[in-house]
């Protein structure tokens, strides 16, 4: 009778190691017990589904409603760029050409 147990930091219950995922083939045992891991995965999936529904933004240039992944994230202002990626790169290319033209003259 020497069942290894460990305490799950999520539900704070002491459980046998067999209740924790992993541990097979030299893999590290997951710190959370199986029910807590599964609950966490479900929570993550639910929140991801929620953000997927919300994560759309109208581009200030082409006025298309596009997913946020289509906009550059600006860490300094903690917001997305108001232009979508294609519009932004077109804008940057135009600006670059203008700067180059200015330098050439
Ligand atoms: Zn747990
Ligand atoms: Zn656009």
PDB file of C-alpha atoms and ligand atoms in Angstrom:
ATOM      1  CA  UNK A   1       0.000   0.000   0.000  1.00  0.00           C
ATOM      2  CA  UNK A   2       2.109   2.823  -1.243  1.00  0.00           C
ATOM      3  CA  UNK A   3      -0.024   4.814  -3.645  1.00  0.00           C
ATOM      4  CA  UNK A   4       1.669   8.026  -4.662  1.00  0.00           C
ATOM      5  CA  UNK A   5      -0.560  11.040  -4.217  1.00  0.00           C
ATOM      6  CA  UNK A   6      -0.226  14.694  -5.027  1.00  0.00           C
ATOM      7  CA  UNK A   7      -2.332  17.745  -4.362  1.00  0.00           C
ATOM      8  CA  UNK A   8      -3.989  19.456  -7.291  1.00  0.00           C
ATOM      9  CA  UNK A   9      -3.466  23.237  -6.918  1.00  0.00           C
ATOM     10  CA  UNK A  10      -6.764  23.907  -8.713  1.00  0.00           C
ATOM     11  CA  UNK A  11      -9.258  21.897  -6.646  1.00  0.00           C
ATOM     12  CA  UNK A  12      -6.859  21.545  -3.669  1.00  0.00           C
ATOM     13  CA  UNK A  13      -7.682  17.878  -3.347  1.00  0.00           C
ATOM     14  CA  UNK A  14      -5.156  15.179  -2.664  1.00  0.00           C
ATOM     15  CA  UNK A  15      -5.443  12.519  -5.337  1.00  0.00           C
ATOM     16  CA  UNK A  16      -3.498   9.459  -6.490  1.00  0.00           C
ATOM     17  CA  UNK A  17      -0.956  10.235  -9.252  1.00  0.00           C
ATOM     18  CA  UNK A  18      -3.042   8.075 -11.631  1.00  0.00           C
ATOM     19  CA  UNK A  19      -5.657  10.871 -11.526  1.00  0.00           C
ATOM     20  CA  UNK A  20      -3.196  13.255 -13.156  1.00  0.00           C
ATOM     21  CA  UNK A  21      -2.597  13.250 -16.938  1.00  0.00           C
ATOM     22  CA  UNK A  22       0.851  12.522 -18.285  1.00  0.00           C
ATOM     23  CA  UNK A  23       3.510  10.563 -16.449  1.00  0.00           C
ATOM     24  CA  UNK A  24       3.618   7.823 -19.082  1.00  0.00           C
ATOM     25  CA  UNK A  25       6.833   7.076 -20.959  1.00  0.00           C
ATOM     26  CA  UNK A  26       8.895   9.430 -18.820  1.00  0.00           C
ATOM     27  CA  UNK A  27       6.664  12.426 -19.547  1.00  0.00           C
ATOM     28  CA  UNK A  28       6.178  14.849 -16.689  1.00  0.00           C
ATOM     29  CA  UNK A  29       2.933  14.500 -14.785  1.00  0.00           C
ATOM     30  CA  UNK A  30       0.536  17.371 -15.289  1.00  0.00           C
ATOM     31  CA  UNK A  31       0.304  19.589 -12.189  1.00  0.00           C
ATOM     32  CA  UNK A  32      -3.518  19.622 -12.312  1.00  0.00           C
ATOM     33  CA  UNK A  33      -5.747  16.582 -11.914  1.00  0.00           C
ATOM     34  CA  UNK A  34      -7.631  15.231 -14.906  1.00  0.00           C
ATOM     35  CA  UNK A  35     -11.065  16.808 -14.122  1.00  0.00           C
ATOM     36  CA  UNK A  36      -9.407  20.208 -13.596  1.00  0.00           C
ATOM     37  CA  UNK A  37      -7.409  19.919 -16.845  1.00  0.00           C
ATOM     38  CA  UNK A  38     -10.557  19.011 -18.744  1.00  0.00           C
ATOM     39  CA  UNK A  39     -12.507  21.859 -17.121  1.00  0.00           C
ATOM     40  CA  UNK A  40      -9.679  24.241 -18.078  1.00  0.00           C
ATOM     41  CA  UNK A  41      -9.705  23.057 -21.699  1.00  0.00           C
ATOM     42  CA  UNK A  42     -13.472  23.533 -21.854  1.00  0.00           C
ATOM     43  CA  UNK A  43     -13.157  27.038 -20.382  1.00  0.00           C
ATOM     44  CA  UNK A  44     -10.419  27.943 -22.848  1.00  0.00           C
ATOM     45  CA  UNK A  45     -12.439  26.656 -25.805  1.00  0.00           C
ATOM     46  CA  UNK A  46     -15.538  28.548 -24.630  1.00  0.00           C
ATOM     47  CA  UNK A  47     -13.629  31.806 -24.224  1.00  0.00           C
ATOM     48  CA  UNK A  48     -11.936  31.300 -27.596  1.00  0.00           C
ATOM     49  CA  UNK A  49     -15.333  30.812 -29.246  1.00  0.00           C
ATOM     50  CA  UNK A  50     -16.534  34.006 -27.579  1.00  0.00           C
ATOM     51  CA  UNK A  51     -13.559  36.079 -28.729  1.00  0.00           C
ATOM     52  CA  UNK A  52     -13.891  34.618 -32.218  1.00  0.00           C
ATOM     53  CA  UNK A  53     -17.418  36.001 -32.445  1.00  0.00           C
ATOM     54  CA  UNK A  54     -16.373  39.430 -31.173  1.00  0.00           C
ATOM     55  CA  UNK A  55     -13.056  39.765 -32.923  1.00  0.00           C
ATOM     56  CA  UNK A  56     -14.102  41.712 -35.984  1.00  0.00           C
ATOM     57  CA  UNK A  57     -13.268  45.251 -36.857  1.00  0.00           C
ATOM     58  CA  UNK A  58     -14.096  47.588 -39.710  1.00  0.00           C
ATOM     59  CA  UNK A  59     -11.086  48.856 -41.615  1.00  0.00           C
ATOM     60  CA  UNK A  60     -10.859  52.667 -41.689  1.00  0.00           C
ATOM     61  CA  UNK A  61      -9.592  52.536 -45.262  1.00  0.00           C
ATOM     62  CA  UNK A  62     -11.557  49.889 -47.172  1.00  0.00           C
ATOM     63  CA  UNK A  63     -14.495  49.764 -44.669  1.00  0.00           C
ATOM     64  CA  UNK A  64     -14.559  45.963 -44.754  1.00  0.00           C
ATOM     65  CA  UNK A  65     -15.521  44.082 -41.603  1.00  0.00           C
ATOM     66  CA  UNK A  66     -12.497  41.848 -41.056  1.00  0.00           C
ATOM     67  CA  UNK A  67     -11.269  39.543 -38.284  1.00  0.00           C
ATOM     68  CA  UNK A  68      -8.835  41.171 -35.851  1.00  0.00           C
ATOM     69  CA  UNK A  69      -6.096  38.869 -37.141  1.00  0.00           C
ATOM     70  CA  UNK A  70      -6.189  41.003 -40.283  1.00  0.00           C
ATOM     71  CA  UNK A  71      -5.115  44.078 -38.305  1.00  0.00           C
ATOM     72  CA  UNK A  72      -1.693  44.880 -36.932  1.00  0.00           C
ATOM     73  CA  UNK A  73      -1.509  44.959 -33.148  1.00  0.00           C
ATOM     74  CA  UNK A  74       0.163  48.119 -31.832  1.00  0.00           C
ATOM     75  CA  UNK A  75       1.665  47.270 -28.440  1.00  0.00           C
ATOM     76  CA  UNK A  76       2.358  50.943 -27.640  1.00  0.00           C
ATOM     77  CA  UNK A  77      -1.318  51.927 -27.850  1.00  0.00           C
ATOM     78  CA  UNK A  78      -2.591  48.459 -26.800  1.00  0.00           C
ATOM     79  CA  UNK A  79      -5.027  48.470 -29.729  1.00  0.00           C
ATOM     80  CA  UNK A  80      -5.279  47.300 -33.284  1.00  0.00           C
ATOM     81  CA  UNK A  81      -4.339  49.465 -36.226  1.00  0.00           C
ATOM     82  CA  UNK A  82      -7.346  51.158 -37.839  1.00  0.00           C
ATOM     83  CA  UNK A  83      -6.227  49.918 -41.276  1.00  0.00           C
ATOM     84  CA  UNK A  84      -6.342  46.228 -42.171  1.00  0.00           C
ATOM     85  CA  UNK A  85      -3.081  44.536 -43.141  1.00  0.00           C
ATOM     86  CA  UNK A  86      -3.511  44.905 -46.951  1.00  0.00           C
ATOM     87  CA  UNK A  87      -4.511  48.570 -46.592  1.00  0.00           C
ATOM     88  CA  UNK A  88      -1.712  49.164 -44.107  1.00  0.00           C
ATOM     89  CA  UNK A  89       0.917  47.617 -46.333  1.00  0.00           C
ATOM     90  CA  UNK A  90      -0.420  49.563 -49.327  1.00  0.00           C
ATOM     91  CA  UNK A  91      -0.259  52.729 -47.228  1.00  0.00           C
ATOM     92  CA  UNK A  92       3.259  51.930 -46.044  1.00  0.00           C
ATOM     93  CA  UNK A  93       4.380  51.145 -49.598  1.00  0.00           C
ATOM     94  CA  UNK A  94       2.943  54.444 -50.833  1.00  0.00           C
ATOM     95  CA  UNK A  95       4.652  56.298 -47.995  1.00  0.00           C
ATOM     96  CA  UNK A  96       7.931  54.503 -48.674  1.00  0.00           C
ATOM     97  CA  UNK A  97       7.732  55.413 -52.349  1.00  0.00           C
ATOM     98  CA  UNK A  98       7.002  59.031 -51.399  1.00  0.00           C
ATOM     99  CA  UNK A  99       9.962  59.158 -49.000  1.00  0.00           C
ATOM    100  CA  UNK A 100      12.217  57.661 -51.675  1.00  0.00           C
ATOM    101  CA  UNK A 101      10.923  60.177 -54.241  1.00  0.00           C
ATOM    102  CA  UNK A 102      11.593  62.998 -51.767  1.00  0.00           C
ATOM    103  CA  UNK A 103      15.144  61.759 -51.202  1.00  0.00           C
ATOM    104  CA  UNK A 104      15.786  61.456 -54.932  1.00  0.00           C
ATOM    105  CA  UNK A 105      14.732  65.035 -55.656  1.00  0.00           C
TER     106      UNK A 105
HETATM  107 ZN1  LIG B   1      -8.014  19.232  -9.502  1.00  0.00          ZN
HETATM  108 ZN1  LIG B   2      -8.616  47.736 -45.342  1.00  0.00          ZN
END
